[in-house]
Amino acid sequence: MALHFTSEQHLDDGVLERRFTLGEIPGILWTPTSASTPTPLILLGHPGGQHRMYPRLVARARRSVADGFAAATIELPGGGERPRWAAAEQARADLRRTMEAGEPVSDEIIDALILPLVDRAVPEWQATLDALLSLPEIGGPVGYSGGVISIGVRLAVVEPRIVAAGFFAGSFVPRATFEEARQVTIPLHVLLQWDDEGNDRQAALHLFDVFGSKEKSLHANMGGHTGVPQFAGEAAAQFFTRHLK
């Protein structure tokens, strides 16, 4: 798949933002305008809906660039402006119905919601990585940050170019992901909001426990899903500086 840049703009703090398409996949690349050597890269995951997530993504990207990295994101399959995906919409409808009824979310619903997404999204991230690393301004190493944790786990297992990952605990985790997590060996920085209303805290703690990485740290803070304190972002930024510089 060929990478095509579709627009570019200079943000006010030395950041060049370029939108691109890779086949049918839309994405955004942020790079320092002043870098003289190829920069390491951080892949920014998100839960889908790149346009809706843009304010948070650009804030994370600006921090990455300030620390001397390039940052990039792509839209998830079935998300944003990408073609609707009937099976995914059905799985989301089943989840919504279950939660509105106050019933426990079954393993079957979680598997249907997450596993096909992982199977589609991970090869797209890898194709994006191929394309971005062929650009002269981007070198390695590569980090992965945030988004659907099961996608991050799969990438950490299958993609040797990713040398460190920062995960946001709190999305639904299929049984298969716990097994894959045992194969993860790269350094991990895991952020957990303790009072996240949609989060199964015990599942998040169990997942952290089974990661096979020798270096892994869990950063738990009080507060709900969007209440991540600023200093938690600082700690994540320092983690990537440690492992990608």
mmCIF file of C-alpha atoms in Angstrom:
data_model
loop_
_atom_site.group_PDB
_atom_site.id
_atom_site.type_symbol
_atom_site.label_atom_id
_atom_site.label_comp_id
_atom_site.label_asym_id
_atom_site.label_seq_id
_atom_site.Cartn_x
_atom_site.Cartn_y
_atom_site.Cartn_z
ATOM 1 C CA MET A 1 0.000 0.000 0.000
ATOM 2 C CA ALA A 2 1.294 3.444 -0.929
ATOM 3 C CA LEU A 3 1.338 6.334 1.529
ATOM 4 C CA HIS A 4 -0.147 9.575 0.159
ATOM 5 C CA PHE A 5 0.004 12.865 2.072
ATOM 6 C CA THR A 6 -3.252 14.774 1.581
ATOM 7 C CA SER A 7 -2.637 17.959 3.609
ATOM 8 C CA GLU A 8 -0.105 19.628 5.857
ATOM 9 C CA GLN A 9 -0.099 22.440 8.382
ATOM 10 C CA HIS A 10 2.487 23.926 10.722
ATOM 11 C CA LEU A 11 1.285 24.035 14.310
ATOM 12 C CA ASP A 12 2.548 26.845 16.509
ATOM 13 C CA ASP A 13 5.168 24.931 18.485
ATOM 14 C CA GLY A 14 7.498 23.546 15.841
ATOM 15 C CA VAL A 15 5.200 20.680 14.857
ATOM 16 C CA LEU A 16 4.415 19.703 11.271
ATOM 17 C CA GLU A 17 1.043 17.917 11.032
ATOM 18 C CA ARG A 18 0.419 15.915 7.857
ATOM 19 C CA ARG A 19 -2.693 13.930 7.084
ATOM 20 C CA PHE A 20 -2.244 10.856 4.918
ATOM 21 C CA THR A 21 -4.000 7.875 3.430
ATOM 22 C CA LEU A 22 -2.550 4.383 3.236
ATOM 23 C CA GLY A 23 -4.860 2.558 0.856
ATOM 24 C CA GLU A 24 -8.271 3.275 2.420
ATOM 25 C CA ILE A 25 -6.818 3.984 5.888
ATOM 26 C CA PRO A 26 -6.708 7.654 6.961
ATOM 27 C CA GLY A 27 -4.014 8.750 9.387
ATOM 28 C CA ILE A 28 -2.067 11.697 10.784
ATOM 29 C CA LEU A 29 1.693 12.125 11.171
ATOM 30 C CA TRP A 30 3.271 14.729 13.447
ATOM 31 C CA THR A 31 6.992 15.484 13.117
ATOM 32 C CA PRO A 32 9.367 18.151 14.458
ATOM 33 C CA THR A 33 9.911 20.866 11.834
ATOM 34 C CA SER A 34 13.532 21.285 12.934
ATOM 35 C CA ALA A 35 14.842 17.702 13.248
ATOM 36 C CA SER A 36 18.203 17.216 11.510
ATOM 37 C CA THR A 37 18.386 13.427 12.004
ATOM 38 C CA PRO A 38 15.726 10.711 11.665
ATOM 39 C CA THR A 39 13.547 10.692 14.801
ATOM 40 C CA PRO A 40 12.153 7.759 16.794
ATOM 41 C CA LEU A 41 8.404 7.175 16.373
ATOM 42 C CA ILE A 42 5.505 6.763 18.806
ATOM 43 C CA LEU A 43 2.306 5.178 17.461
ATOM 44 C CA LEU A 44 -0.745 6.740 19.139
ATOM 45 C CA GLY A 45 -3.622 4.323 19.639
ATOM 46 C CA HIS A 46 -7.210 5.447 20.332
ATOM 47 C CA PRO A 47 -10.642 3.792 20.683
ATOM 48 C CA GLY A 48 -11.865 4.771 17.191
ATOM 49 C CA GLY A 49 -13.242 7.988 15.740
ATOM 50 C CA GLN A 50 -10.075 9.891 14.885
ATOM 51 C CA HIS A 51 -11.967 13.155 14.273
ATOM 52 C CA ARG A 52 -13.688 12.992 17.687
ATOM 53 C CA MET A 53 -10.412 12.005 19.385
ATOM 54 C CA TYR A 54 -8.354 14.682 17.616
ATOM 55 C CA PRO A 55 -8.009 17.181 20.527
ATOM 56 C CA ARG A 56 -6.570 14.468 22.777
ATOM 57 C CA LEU A 57 -4.447 12.958 20.014
ATOM 58 C CA VAL A 58 -2.879 16.277 19.025
ATOM 59 C CA ALA A 59 -2.089 17.054 22.684
ATOM 60 C CA ARG A 60 -0.305 13.691 23.014
ATOM 61 C CA ALA A 61 1.462 14.278 19.672
ATOM 62 C CA ARG A 62 2.674 17.761 20.670
ATOM 63 C CA ARG A 63 4.192 16.290 23.833
ATOM 64 C CA SER A 64 5.865 13.515 21.825
ATOM 65 C CA VAL A 65 7.361 16.008 19.366
ATOM 66 C CA ALA A 66 8.536 18.260 22.211
ATOM 67 C CA ASP A 67 10.413 15.230 23.557
ATOM 68 C CA GLY A 68 12.096 14.673 20.187
ATOM 69 C CA PHE A 69 9.835 12.034 18.641
ATOM 70 C CA ALA A 70 7.562 11.737 15.638
ATOM 71 C CA ALA A 71 3.998 10.579 16.385
ATOM 72 C CA ALA A 72 1.384 8.952 14.169
ATOM 73 C CA THR A 73 -2.138 7.592 14.379
ATOM 74 C CA ILE A 74 -4.542 5.788 12.041
ATOM 75 C CA GLU A 75 -8.301 5.311 12.060
ATOM 76 C CA LEU A 76 -9.533 1.932 13.300
ATOM 77 C CA PRO A 77 -11.417 -0.447 10.968
ATOM 78 C CA GLY A 78 -15.100 0.541 10.975
ATOM 79 C CA GLY A 79 -14.324 3.800 12.818
ATOM 80 C CA GLY A 80 -14.750 7.444 11.831
ATOM 81 C CA GLU A 81 -15.247 7.924 8.099
ATOM 82 C CA ARG A 82 -14.204 4.369 7.223
ATOM 83 C CA PRO A 83 -16.791 1.951 5.769
ATOM 84 C CA ARG A 84 -19.294 0.638 8.297
ATOM 85 C CA TRP A 85 -18.599 -2.885 9.511
ATOM 86 C CA ALA A 86 -21.805 -4.822 10.165
ATOM 87 C CA ALA A 87 -20.354 -7.430 12.551
ATOM 88 C CA ALA A 88 -18.711 -4.740 14.696
ATOM 89 C CA GLU A 89 -21.922 -2.691 14.829
ATOM 90 C CA GLN A 90 -23.857 -5.788 15.884
ATOM 91 C CA ALA A 91 -21.329 -6.528 18.644
ATOM 92 C CA ARG A 92 -21.575 -2.943 19.919
ATOM 93 C CA ALA A 93 -25.378 -3.139 19.897
ATOM 94 C CA ASP A 94 -25.264 -6.400 21.900
ATOM 95 C CA LEU A 95 -22.895 -4.762 24.402
ATOM 96 C CA ARG A 96 -25.110 -1.692 24.757
ATOM 97 C CA ARG A 97 -28.222 -3.822 25.294
ATOM 98 C CA THR A 98 -26.484 -5.937 27.939
ATOM 99 C CA MET A 99 -25.150 -2.924 29.849
ATOM 100 C CA GLU A 100 -28.486 -1.077 29.723
ATOM 101 C CA ALA A 101 -30.159 -4.174 31.170
ATOM 102 C CA GLY A 102 -27.609 -4.156 33.998
ATOM 103 C CA GLU A 103 -26.432 -7.657 33.089
ATOM 104 C CA PRO A 104 -22.808 -8.871 33.227
ATOM 105 C CA VAL A 105 -20.979 -8.651 29.873
ATOM 106 C CA SER A 106 -20.288 -12.207 28.703
ATOM 107 C CA ASP A 107 -16.994 -13.509 27.307
ATOM 108 C CA GLU A 108 -18.819 -14.156 24.023
ATOM 109 C CA ILE A 109 -19.821 -10.506 23.645
ATOM 110 C CA ILE A 110 -16.294 -9.328 24.526
ATOM 111 C CA ASP A 111 -14.739 -11.770 22.032
ATOM 112 C CA ALA A 112 -17.122 -10.663 19.247
ATOM 113 C CA LEU A 113 -16.451 -6.998 20.025
ATOM 114 C CA ILE A 114 -12.646 -7.078 20.317
ATOM 115 C CA LEU A 115 -11.028 -10.063 18.565
ATOM 116 C CA PRO A 116 -12.097 -9.288 14.948
ATOM 117 C CA LEU A 117 -10.993 -5.666 15.545
ATOM 118 C CA VAL A 118 -7.544 -6.840 16.705
ATOM 119 C CA ASP A 119 -7.250 -9.207 13.723
ATOM 120 C CA ARG A 120 -7.946 -6.341 11.309
ATOM 121 C CA ALA A 121 -6.230 -3.434 13.047
ATOM 122 C CA VAL A 122 -2.844 -5.017 13.821
ATOM 123 C CA PRO A 123 -1.852 -5.718 10.174
ATOM 124 C CA GLU A 124 -2.926 -2.152 9.327
ATOM 125 C CA TRP A 125 -0.662 -0.760 12.046
ATOM 126 C CA GLN A 126 2.177 -2.910 10.704
ATOM 127 C CA ALA A 127 1.599 -1.665 7.144
ATOM 128 C CA THR A 128 1.584 1.905 8.507
ATOM 129 C CA LEU A 129 4.870 1.213 10.257
ATOM 130 C CA ASP A 130 6.390 -0.094 6.996
ATOM 131 C CA ALA A 131 5.343 3.093 5.208
ATOM 132 C CA LEU A 132 6.412 5.543 7.926
ATOM 133 C CA LEU A 133 9.807 3.964 8.532
ATOM 134 C CA SER A 134 10.565 4.317 4.813
ATOM 135 C CA LEU A 135 10.349 8.141 5.172
ATOM 136 C CA PRO A 136 13.788 9.764 5.525
ATOM 137 C CA GLU A 137 12.769 11.851 8.551
ATOM 138 C CA ILE A 138 11.702 8.835 10.646
ATOM 139 C CA GLY A 139 13.995 6.190 12.095
ATOM 140 C CA GLY A 140 13.585 3.732 14.934
ATOM 141 C CA PRO A 141 13.091 2.716 17.566
ATOM 142 C CA VAL A 142 9.290 2.626 17.809
ATOM 143 C CA GLY A 143 6.931 2.859 20.782
ATOM 144 C CA TYR A 144 3.191 2.199 20.979
ATOM 145 C CA SER A 145 0.929 4.252 23.261
ATOM 146 C CA GLY A 146 -2.698 3.922 24.339
ATOM 147 C CA GLY A 147 -5.784 2.827 22.481
ATOM 148 C CA VAL A 148 -7.555 -0.531 22.752
ATOM 149 C CA ILE A 149 -5.292 -2.540 25.038
ATOM 150 C CA SER A 150 -5.861 -5.844 23.164
ATOM 151 C CA ILE A 151 -4.516 -4.238 19.968
ATOM 152 C CA GLY A 152 -1.460 -3.046 21.876
ATOM 153 C CA VAL A 153 -0.869 -6.491 23.369
ATOM 154 C CA ARG A 154 -1.023 -8.190 19.947
ATOM 155 C CA LEU A 155 1.331 -5.582 18.463
ATOM 156 C CA ALA A 156 3.778 -6.027 21.336
ATOM 157 C CA VAL A 157 3.866 -9.776 20.617
ATOM 158 C CA VAL A 158 4.079 -9.803 16.805
ATOM 159 C CA GLU A 159 5.905 -6.561 15.911
ATOM 160 C CA PRO A 160 9.645 -6.672 16.755
ATOM 161 C CA ARG A 161 10.145 -3.015 15.735
ATOM 162 C CA ILE A 162 8.098 -1.891 18.761
ATOM 163 C CA VAL A 163 10.520 -1.817 21.703
ATOM 164 C CA ALA A 164 8.341 -0.245 24.461
ATOM 165 C CA ALA A 165 4.610 0.277 25.041
ATOM 166 C CA GLY A 166 2.375 2.430 27.204
ATOM 167 C CA PHE A 167 -1.060 0.904 27.765
ATOM 168 C CA PHE A 168 -4.294 2.436 29.074
ATOM 169 C CA ALA A 169 -5.988 -0.228 31.199
ATOM 170 C CA GLY A 170 -9.747 -0.266 31.069
ATOM 171 C CA SER A 171 -11.126 -1.608 27.809
ATOM 172 C CA PHE A 172 -12.822 -5.007 27.614
ATOM 173 C CA VAL A 173 -10.213 -7.786 27.478
ATOM 174 C CA PRO A 174 -10.942 -11.106 25.732
ATOM 175 C CA ARG A 175 -9.684 -14.360 27.277
ATOM 176 C CA ALA A 176 -7.278 -14.817 24.357
ATOM 177 C CA THR A 177 -5.565 -11.512 25.176
ATOM 178 C CA PHE A 178 -4.609 -12.772 28.645
ATOM 179 C CA GLU A 179 -2.816 -15.686 26.971
ATOM 180 C CA GLU A 180 -1.064 -13.376 24.499
ATOM 181 C CA ALA A 181 -0.018 -11.085 27.360
ATOM 182 C CA ARG A 182 2.227 -13.856 28.741
ATOM 183 C CA GLN A 183 4.298 -13.560 25.527
ATOM 184 C CA VAL A 184 4.881 -9.796 25.892
ATOM 185 C CA THR A 185 8.505 -9.137 26.881
ATOM 186 C CA ILE A 186 9.100 -5.451 26.034
ATOM 187 C CA PRO A 187 9.122 -2.750 28.762
ATOM 188 C CA LEU A 188 5.590 -1.647 29.698
ATOM 189 C CA HIS A 189 4.070 1.406 31.355
ATOM 190 C CA VAL A 190 0.421 0.718 32.285
ATOM 191 C CA LEU A 191 -1.945 3.509 33.339
ATOM 192 C CA LEU A 192 -5.055 2.584 35.362
ATOM 193 C CA GLN A 193 -7.809 4.955 36.506
ATOM 194 C CA TRP A 194 -8.958 3.349 39.762
ATOM 195 C CA ASP A 195 -12.558 4.625 39.649
ATOM 196 C CA ASP A 196 -13.153 4.185 35.900
ATOM 197 C CA GLU A 197 -16.869 3.366 35.771
ATOM 198 C CA GLY A 198 -16.616 1.254 32.611
ATOM 199 C CA ASN A 199 -13.508 -0.599 33.719
ATOM 200 C CA ASP A 200 -13.227 -4.053 35.271
ATOM 201 C CA ARG A 201 -10.437 -3.180 37.697
ATOM 202 C CA GLN A 202 -9.762 -6.815 38.636
ATOM 203 C CA ALA A 203 -9.360 -7.760 34.965
ATOM 204 C CA ALA A 204 -6.913 -4.874 34.509
ATOM 205 C CA LEU A 205 -4.864 -5.997 37.527
ATOM 206 C CA HIS A 206 -4.908 -9.609 36.343
ATOM 207 C CA LEU A 207 -3.738 -8.583 32.876
ATOM 208 C CA PHE A 208 -0.860 -6.590 34.377
ATOM 209 C CA ASP A 209 0.075 -9.587 36.496
ATOM 210 C CA VAL A 210 0.357 -11.985 33.531
ATOM 211 C CA PHE A 211 2.465 -9.729 31.267
ATOM 212 C CA GLY A 212 5.758 -11.513 30.648
ATOM 213 C CA SER A 213 7.855 -8.331 30.651
ATOM 214 C CA LYS A 214 10.740 -8.096 33.114
ATOM 215 C CA GLU A 215 10.236 -4.333 33.252
ATOM 216 C CA LYS A 216 6.615 -3.360 33.778
ATOM 217 C CA SER A 217 5.146 -0.637 35.964
ATOM 218 C CA LEU A 218 1.530 0.008 36.930
ATOM 219 C CA HIS A 219 0.471 3.615 37.560
ATOM 220 C CA ALA A 220 -2.927 3.701 39.285
ATOM 221 C CA ASN A 221 -4.607 7.022 40.042
ATOM 222 C CA MET A 222 -7.890 7.869 41.708
ATOM 223 C CA GLY A 223 -10.577 9.214 39.405
ATOM 224 C CA GLY A 224 -12.725 8.253 36.431
ATOM 225 C CA HIS A 225 -11.912 7.547 32.817
ATOM 226 C CA THR A 226 -11.157 11.122 31.779
ATOM 227 C CA GLY A 227 -9.630 12.215 35.098
ATOM 228 C CA VAL A 228 -6.031 11.250 34.325
ATOM 229 C CA PRO A 229 -3.808 13.668 36.295
ATOM 230 C CA GLN A 230 -1.234 15.710 34.408
ATOM 231 C CA PHE A 231 1.690 14.149 36.269
ATOM 232 C CA ALA A 232 0.630 10.729 34.935
ATOM 233 C CA GLY A 233 1.252 12.045 31.429
ATOM 234 C CA GLU A 234 4.675 13.258 32.545
ATOM 235 C CA ALA A 235 5.577 9.789 33.821
ATOM 236 C CA ALA A 236 4.503 8.191 30.537
ATOM 237 C CA ALA A 237 6.569 10.710 28.556
ATOM 238 C CA GLN A 238 9.631 9.952 30.694
ATOM 239 C CA PHE A 239 9.110 6.222 30.080
ATOM 240 C CA PHE A 240 9.307 6.708 26.300
ATOM 241 C CA THR A 241 12.298 9.030 26.585
ATOM 242 C CA ARG A 242 14.071 6.337 28.605
ATOM 243 C CA HIS A 243 13.421 3.569 26.085
ATOM 244 C CA LEU A 244 13.395 5.311 22.683
ATOM 245 C CA LYS A 245 16.320 7.742 23.052
#
